[in-house]
Coordinates of C-alpha atoms and ligand atoms in Angstrom, one line a residue:
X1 CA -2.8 89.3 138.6
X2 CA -6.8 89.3 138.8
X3 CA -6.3 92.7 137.7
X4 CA -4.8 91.6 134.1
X5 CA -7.8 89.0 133.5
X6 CA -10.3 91.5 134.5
X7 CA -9.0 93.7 132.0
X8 CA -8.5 90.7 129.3
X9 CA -12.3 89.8 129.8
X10 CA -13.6 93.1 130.0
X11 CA -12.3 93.8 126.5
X12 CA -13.4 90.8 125.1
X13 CA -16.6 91.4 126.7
X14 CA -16.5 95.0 125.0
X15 CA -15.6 93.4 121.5
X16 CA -18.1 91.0 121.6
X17 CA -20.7 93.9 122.2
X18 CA -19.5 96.5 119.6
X19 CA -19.3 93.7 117.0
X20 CA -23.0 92.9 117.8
X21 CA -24.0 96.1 117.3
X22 CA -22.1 97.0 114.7
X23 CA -23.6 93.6 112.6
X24 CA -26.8 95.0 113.7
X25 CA -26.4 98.2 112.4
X26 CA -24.6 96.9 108.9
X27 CA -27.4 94.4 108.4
X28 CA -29.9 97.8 108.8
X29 CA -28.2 99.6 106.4
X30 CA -27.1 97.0 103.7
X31 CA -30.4 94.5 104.0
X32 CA -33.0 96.4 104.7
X33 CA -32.0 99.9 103.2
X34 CA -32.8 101.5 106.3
X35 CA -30.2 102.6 108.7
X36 CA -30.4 102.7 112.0
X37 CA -27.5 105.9 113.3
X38 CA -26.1 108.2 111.0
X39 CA -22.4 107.5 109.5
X40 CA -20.8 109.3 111.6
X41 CA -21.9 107.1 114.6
X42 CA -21.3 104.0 112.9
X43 CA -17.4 105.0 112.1
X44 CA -16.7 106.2 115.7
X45 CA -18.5 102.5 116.7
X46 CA -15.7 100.5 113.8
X47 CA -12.9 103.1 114.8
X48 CA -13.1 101.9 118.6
X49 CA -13.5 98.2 117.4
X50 CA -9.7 98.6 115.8
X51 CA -8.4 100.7 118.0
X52 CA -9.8 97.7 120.7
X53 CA -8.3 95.3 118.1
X54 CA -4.8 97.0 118.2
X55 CA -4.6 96.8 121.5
X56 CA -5.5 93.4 121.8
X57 CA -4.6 91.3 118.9
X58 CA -6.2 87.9 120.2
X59 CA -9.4 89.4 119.3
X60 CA -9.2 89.6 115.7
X61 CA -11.5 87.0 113.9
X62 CA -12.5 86.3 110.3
X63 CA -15.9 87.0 111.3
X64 CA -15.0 90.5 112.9
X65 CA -16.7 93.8 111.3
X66 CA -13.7 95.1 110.7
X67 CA -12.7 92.1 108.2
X68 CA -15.5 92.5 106.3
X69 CA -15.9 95.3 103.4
X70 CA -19.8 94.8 103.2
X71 CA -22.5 92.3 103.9
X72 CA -23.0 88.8 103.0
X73 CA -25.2 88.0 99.4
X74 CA -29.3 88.3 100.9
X75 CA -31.6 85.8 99.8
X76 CA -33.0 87.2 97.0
X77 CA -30.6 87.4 94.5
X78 CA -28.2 84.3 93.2
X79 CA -24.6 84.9 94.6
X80 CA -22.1 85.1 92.3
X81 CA -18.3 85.4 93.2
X82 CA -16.2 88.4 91.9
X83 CA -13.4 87.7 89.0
X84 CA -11.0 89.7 91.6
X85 CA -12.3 90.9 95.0
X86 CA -13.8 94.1 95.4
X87 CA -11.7 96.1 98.1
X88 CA -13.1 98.9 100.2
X89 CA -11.0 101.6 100.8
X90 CA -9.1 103.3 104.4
X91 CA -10.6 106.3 106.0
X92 CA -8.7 109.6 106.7
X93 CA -10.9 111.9 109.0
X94 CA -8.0 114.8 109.0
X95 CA -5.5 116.7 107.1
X96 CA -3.0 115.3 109.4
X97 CA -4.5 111.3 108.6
X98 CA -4.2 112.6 104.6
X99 CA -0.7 113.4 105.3
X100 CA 0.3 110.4 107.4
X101 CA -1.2 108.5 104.4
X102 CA 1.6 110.1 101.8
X103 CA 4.0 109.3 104.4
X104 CA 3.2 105.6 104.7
X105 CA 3.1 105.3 100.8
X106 CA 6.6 107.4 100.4
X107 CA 8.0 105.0 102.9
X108 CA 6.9 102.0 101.6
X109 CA 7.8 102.8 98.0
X110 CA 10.2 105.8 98.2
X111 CA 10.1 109.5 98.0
X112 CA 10.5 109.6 94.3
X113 CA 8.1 106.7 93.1
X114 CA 5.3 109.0 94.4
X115 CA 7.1 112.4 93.3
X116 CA 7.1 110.6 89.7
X117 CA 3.5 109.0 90.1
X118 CA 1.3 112.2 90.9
X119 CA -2.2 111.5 92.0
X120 CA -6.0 111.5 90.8
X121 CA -7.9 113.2 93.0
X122 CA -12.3 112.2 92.8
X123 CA -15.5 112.2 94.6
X124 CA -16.6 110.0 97.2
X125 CA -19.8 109.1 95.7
X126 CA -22.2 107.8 98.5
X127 CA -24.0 105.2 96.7
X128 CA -23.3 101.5 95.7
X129 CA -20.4 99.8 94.6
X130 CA -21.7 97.3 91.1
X131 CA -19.3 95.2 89.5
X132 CA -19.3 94.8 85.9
X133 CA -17.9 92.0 84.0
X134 CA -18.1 92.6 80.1
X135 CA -16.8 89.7 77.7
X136 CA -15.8 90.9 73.9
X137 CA -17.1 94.4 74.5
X138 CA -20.7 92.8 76.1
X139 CA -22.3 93.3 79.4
X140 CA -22.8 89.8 80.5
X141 CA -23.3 90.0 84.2
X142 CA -23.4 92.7 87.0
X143 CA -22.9 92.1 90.6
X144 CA -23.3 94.0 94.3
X145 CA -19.9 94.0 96.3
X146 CA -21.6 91.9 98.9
X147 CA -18.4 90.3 101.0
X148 CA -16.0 91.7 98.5
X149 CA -15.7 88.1 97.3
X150 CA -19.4 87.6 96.3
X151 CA -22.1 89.3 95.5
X152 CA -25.4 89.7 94.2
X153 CA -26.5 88.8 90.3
X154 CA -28.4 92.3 89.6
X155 CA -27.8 91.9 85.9
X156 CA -31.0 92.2 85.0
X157 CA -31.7 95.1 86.8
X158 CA -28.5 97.2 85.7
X159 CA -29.6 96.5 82.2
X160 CA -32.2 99.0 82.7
X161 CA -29.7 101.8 83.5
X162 CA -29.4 103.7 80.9
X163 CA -26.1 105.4 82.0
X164 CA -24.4 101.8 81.6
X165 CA -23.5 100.7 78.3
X166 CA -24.8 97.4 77.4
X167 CA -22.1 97.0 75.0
X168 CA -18.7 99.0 74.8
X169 CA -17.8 101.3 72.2
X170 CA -15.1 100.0 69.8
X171 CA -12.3 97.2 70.2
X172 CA -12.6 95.8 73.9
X173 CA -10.9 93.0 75.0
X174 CA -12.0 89.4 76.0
X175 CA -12.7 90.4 79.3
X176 CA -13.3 93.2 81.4
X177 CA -14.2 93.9 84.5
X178 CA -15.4 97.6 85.7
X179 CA -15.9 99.0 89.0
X180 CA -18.2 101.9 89.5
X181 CA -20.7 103.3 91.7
X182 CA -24.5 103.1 91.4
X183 CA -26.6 106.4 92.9
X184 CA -29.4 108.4 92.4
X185 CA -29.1 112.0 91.6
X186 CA -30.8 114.4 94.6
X187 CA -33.8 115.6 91.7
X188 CA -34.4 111.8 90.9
X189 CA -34.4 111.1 94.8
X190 CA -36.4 114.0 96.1
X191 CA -39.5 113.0 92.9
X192 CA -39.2 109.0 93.6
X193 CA -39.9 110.0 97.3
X194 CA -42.5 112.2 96.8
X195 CA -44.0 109.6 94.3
X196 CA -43.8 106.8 97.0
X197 CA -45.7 109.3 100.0
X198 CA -48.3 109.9 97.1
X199 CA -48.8 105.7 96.6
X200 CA -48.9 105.8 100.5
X201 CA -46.1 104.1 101.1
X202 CA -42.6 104.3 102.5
X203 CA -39.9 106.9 101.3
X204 CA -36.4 106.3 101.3
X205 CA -34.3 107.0 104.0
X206 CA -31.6 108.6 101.9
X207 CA -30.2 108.9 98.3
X208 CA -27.7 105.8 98.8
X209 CA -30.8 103.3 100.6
X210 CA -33.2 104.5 97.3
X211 CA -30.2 103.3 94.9
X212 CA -29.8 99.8 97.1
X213 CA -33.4 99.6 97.5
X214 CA -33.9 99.9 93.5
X215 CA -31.4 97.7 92.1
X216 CA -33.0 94.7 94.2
X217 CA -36.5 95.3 93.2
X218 CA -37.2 91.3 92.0
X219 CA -39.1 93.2 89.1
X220 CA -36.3 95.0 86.6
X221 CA -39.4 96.7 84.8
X222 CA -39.6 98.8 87.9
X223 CA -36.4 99.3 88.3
X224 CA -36.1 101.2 85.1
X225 CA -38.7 103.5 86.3
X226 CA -35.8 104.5 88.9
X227 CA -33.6 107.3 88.2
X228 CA -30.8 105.6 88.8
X229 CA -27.0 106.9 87.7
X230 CA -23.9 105.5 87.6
X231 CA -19.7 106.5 87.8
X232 CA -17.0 104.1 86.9
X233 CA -14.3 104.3 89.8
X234 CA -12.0 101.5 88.6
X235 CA -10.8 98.4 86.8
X236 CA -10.7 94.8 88.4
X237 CA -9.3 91.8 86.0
X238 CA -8.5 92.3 82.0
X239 CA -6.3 94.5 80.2
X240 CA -7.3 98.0 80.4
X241 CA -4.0 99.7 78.2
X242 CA -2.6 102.2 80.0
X243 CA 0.6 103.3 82.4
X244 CA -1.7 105.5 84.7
X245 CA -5.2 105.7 86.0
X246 CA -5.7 108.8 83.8
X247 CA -5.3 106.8 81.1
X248 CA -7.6 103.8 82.3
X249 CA -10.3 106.3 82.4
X250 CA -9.6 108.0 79.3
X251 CA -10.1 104.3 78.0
X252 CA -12.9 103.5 79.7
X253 CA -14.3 107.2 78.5
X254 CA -13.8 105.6 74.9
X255 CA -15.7 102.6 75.6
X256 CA -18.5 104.8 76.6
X257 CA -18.9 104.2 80.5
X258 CA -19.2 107.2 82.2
X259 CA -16.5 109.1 85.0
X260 CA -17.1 111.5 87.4
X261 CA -16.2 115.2 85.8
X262 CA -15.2 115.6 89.2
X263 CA -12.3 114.1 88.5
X264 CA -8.7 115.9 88.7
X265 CA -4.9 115.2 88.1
X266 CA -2.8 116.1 90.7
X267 CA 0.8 116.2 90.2
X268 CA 1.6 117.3 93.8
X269 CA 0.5 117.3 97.5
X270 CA -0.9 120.7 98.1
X271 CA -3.3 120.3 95.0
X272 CA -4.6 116.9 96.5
X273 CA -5.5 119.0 100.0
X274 CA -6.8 121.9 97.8
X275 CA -8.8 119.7 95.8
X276 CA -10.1 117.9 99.1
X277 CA -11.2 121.7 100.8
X278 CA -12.9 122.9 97.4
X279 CA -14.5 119.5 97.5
X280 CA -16.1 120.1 100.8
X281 CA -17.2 123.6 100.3
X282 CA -19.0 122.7 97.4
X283 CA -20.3 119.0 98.5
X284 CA -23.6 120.8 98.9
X285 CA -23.8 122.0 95.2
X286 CA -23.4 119.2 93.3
X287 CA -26.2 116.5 92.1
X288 CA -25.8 113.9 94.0
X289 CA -24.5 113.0 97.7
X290 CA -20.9 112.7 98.2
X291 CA -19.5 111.2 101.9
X292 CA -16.0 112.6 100.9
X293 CA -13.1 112.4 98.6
X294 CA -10.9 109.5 97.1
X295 CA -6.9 110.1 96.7
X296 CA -5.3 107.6 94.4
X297 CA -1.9 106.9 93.4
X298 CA -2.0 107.8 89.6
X299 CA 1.0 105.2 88.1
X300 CA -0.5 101.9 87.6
X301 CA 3.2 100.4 88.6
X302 CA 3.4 101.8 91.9
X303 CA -0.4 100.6 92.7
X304 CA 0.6 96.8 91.8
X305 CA 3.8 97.5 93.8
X306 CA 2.3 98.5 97.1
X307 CA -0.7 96.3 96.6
X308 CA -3.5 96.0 99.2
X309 CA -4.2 94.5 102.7
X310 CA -7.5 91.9 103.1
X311 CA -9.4 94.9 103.4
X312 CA -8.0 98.2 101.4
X313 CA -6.0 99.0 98.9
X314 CA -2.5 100.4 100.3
X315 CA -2.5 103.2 97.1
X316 CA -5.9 104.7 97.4
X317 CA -7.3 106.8 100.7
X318 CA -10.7 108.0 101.5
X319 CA -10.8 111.3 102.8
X320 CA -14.4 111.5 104.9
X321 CA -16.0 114.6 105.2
X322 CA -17.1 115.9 108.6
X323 CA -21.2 114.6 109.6
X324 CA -24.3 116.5 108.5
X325 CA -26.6 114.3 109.7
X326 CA -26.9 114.5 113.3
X327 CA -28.9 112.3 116.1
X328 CA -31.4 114.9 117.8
X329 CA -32.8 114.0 121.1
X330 CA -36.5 114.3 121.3
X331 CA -37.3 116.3 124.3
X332 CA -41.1 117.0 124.5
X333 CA -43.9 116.6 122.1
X334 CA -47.2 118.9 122.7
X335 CA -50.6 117.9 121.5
X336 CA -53.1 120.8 121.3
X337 CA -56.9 119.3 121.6
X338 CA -58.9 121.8 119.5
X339 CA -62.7 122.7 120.8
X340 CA -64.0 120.2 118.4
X341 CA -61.5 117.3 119.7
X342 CA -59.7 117.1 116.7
X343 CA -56.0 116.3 117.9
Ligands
IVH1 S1 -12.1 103.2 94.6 C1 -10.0 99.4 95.3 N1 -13.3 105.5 94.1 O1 -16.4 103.8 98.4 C2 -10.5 100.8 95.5 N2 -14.4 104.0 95.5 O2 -15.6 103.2 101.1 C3 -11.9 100.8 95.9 N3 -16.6 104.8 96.2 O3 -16.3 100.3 97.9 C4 -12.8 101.7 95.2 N4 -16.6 106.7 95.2 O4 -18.0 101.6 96.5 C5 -13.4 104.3 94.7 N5 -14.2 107.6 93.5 C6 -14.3 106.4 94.1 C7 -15.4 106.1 94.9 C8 -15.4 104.9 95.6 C9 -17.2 105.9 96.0 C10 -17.0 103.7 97.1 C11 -16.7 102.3 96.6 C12 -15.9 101.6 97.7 C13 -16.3 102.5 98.9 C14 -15.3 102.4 100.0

């Protein structure tokens, strides 16, 4: 019997440790741009936490890591709550978690719903998620993800990006909320960094840290001297016209917001895992970082139908590509002492 509350305490004991560090590491990389283990690390770290969750229900709490889609609103910025959450998205590592995904869908909304549906098949961009909320064609207030619920008001910032529209092209309706990823493109990156070492200061971590880092700058002047880029990904509330998500971004190609030319139709299975291998071969090529690929259920029907869980949507999966960045353990460092002294 003291065997069961031994085991009982010692994964509570375990949760309460991995959800400390896992805080520590998401307040690293979402506060202070600067991440503390590569993202490899911190999945395995939020894969154990479920997996420990699974096992032992009791310890899921609203305030555990693996409830929450990003940090809370910092300081700096005024918080401003989302006109519909902004969801994060479930993580296959393997073709076989790709295909258990398909499964679960085709078994939640039958064989032929998805058949009929096809897919869209896009980048993983690895840079921020903004929120844009545009009333009669207008860009009236932009927004981090922050909890999914609220976020920060960067509006002022992401007026100065020249890649979003400021006002849509043509008829828009009332309102209209656009999803989309902020980044900077690897050229932009590698001169800003080089500009920073020159001013003596601090370069940025990586391409995704640079983006965060220059869309909270309290001075929008200097964030339009960052290169920064952005990809619509999605719709949140308001009418977008359309039966499919081709068609939502053919729309929002109309309006003038820009979408990933990575981007692909995929009417059946094997051309999503095609897709998904050609992605990764050429994920070094391209102009900016990707962390993976996004399948997405292309009818619009079938999305509302199988809806989402607190976290994810059930109709989109992430496909994450395997690490390149790698921890290396520093073994030795040698200091040669010239004849002069100099070190
Ligand atoms: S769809 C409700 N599509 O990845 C669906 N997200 O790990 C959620 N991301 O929060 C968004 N590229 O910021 C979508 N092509 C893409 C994406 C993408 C990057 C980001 C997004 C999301 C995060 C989840």
């Amino acid at each position: 019997m003291g065997h069961v509350t031994d085991s009982a305490s010692d994964a509570a004991a375990r949760h309460r440790a991995l959800a400390a560090v896992i805080q520590q590491h998401r307040f690293a990389y979402y506060i202070l741009d600067s991440p503390t283990v590569p993202d490899a690390d911190f999945d395995r770290l939020l894969r154990e936490l479920e997996q420990l969750e699974r096992d032992c229900p009791e310890l899921v709490s609203p305030d555990s890591p693996t409830q929450q889609v990003g940090p809370p609103p910092g300081a700096a910025f005024t918080a401003v709550a989302h006109p519909s959450p902004l969801l994060s998205l479930d993580n296959a590592f393997t073709t076989e978690e790709l295909l258990a995904w398909r499964q679960r869908v085709a078994n939640l909304a039958g064989e032929e719903a998805v058949e009929r549906s096809g897919y869209d098949c896009e980048a993983k961009i690895d840079g921020l998620a903004v929120d844009l909320v545009y009333e009669d064609g207008l860009l009236v207030r932009a927004a981090t993800r922050g909890d999914g619920r609220t976020g920060e008001d960067i509006t002022a910032n992401i007026w100065t990006v020249d890649a979003i529209p400021r006002r849509l092209a043509g008829p828009a309706p009332g309102l209209v909320e656009i999803r989309g990823e902020a980044f900077i493109p690897l050229d932009g990156f590698a001169a800003l960094n080089a500009e920073l070492v020159a001013a003596g200061k601090k370069p940025f971590a990586n391409p995704r840290n640079a983006a965060a880092g220059s869309l909270r700058l309290k001075d929008p002047k200097a964030t339009a001297a960052r290169p920064i880029s952005f990809l619509s990904h999605g719709v949140g509330l308001g009418d977008v016209p359309g039966a499919s998500l081709s068609e939502v971004y053919g729309q929002l190609a109309a309006w003038g917001l820009p979408i990933s030319p990575l981007t692909r139709p995929a009417a059946v299975f094997e051309e999503v895992l095609f897709f998904v291998e050609e992605l990764g071969r050429r994920r070094h090529s391209l102009g900016h970082e990707i962390d993976g690929a996004v399948v997405k259920l292309d009818d619009r029907r079938l999305q509302t139908e199988l809806g989402a869980t607190v976290r994810a949507p059930r109709w989109a999966i992430a496909y994450k590509f395997p690490p390149v960045e790698v921890t290396t353990k520093l073994l030795d460092i040698r200091v040669n002492v010239g004849r002069t002294g100099r070190v």
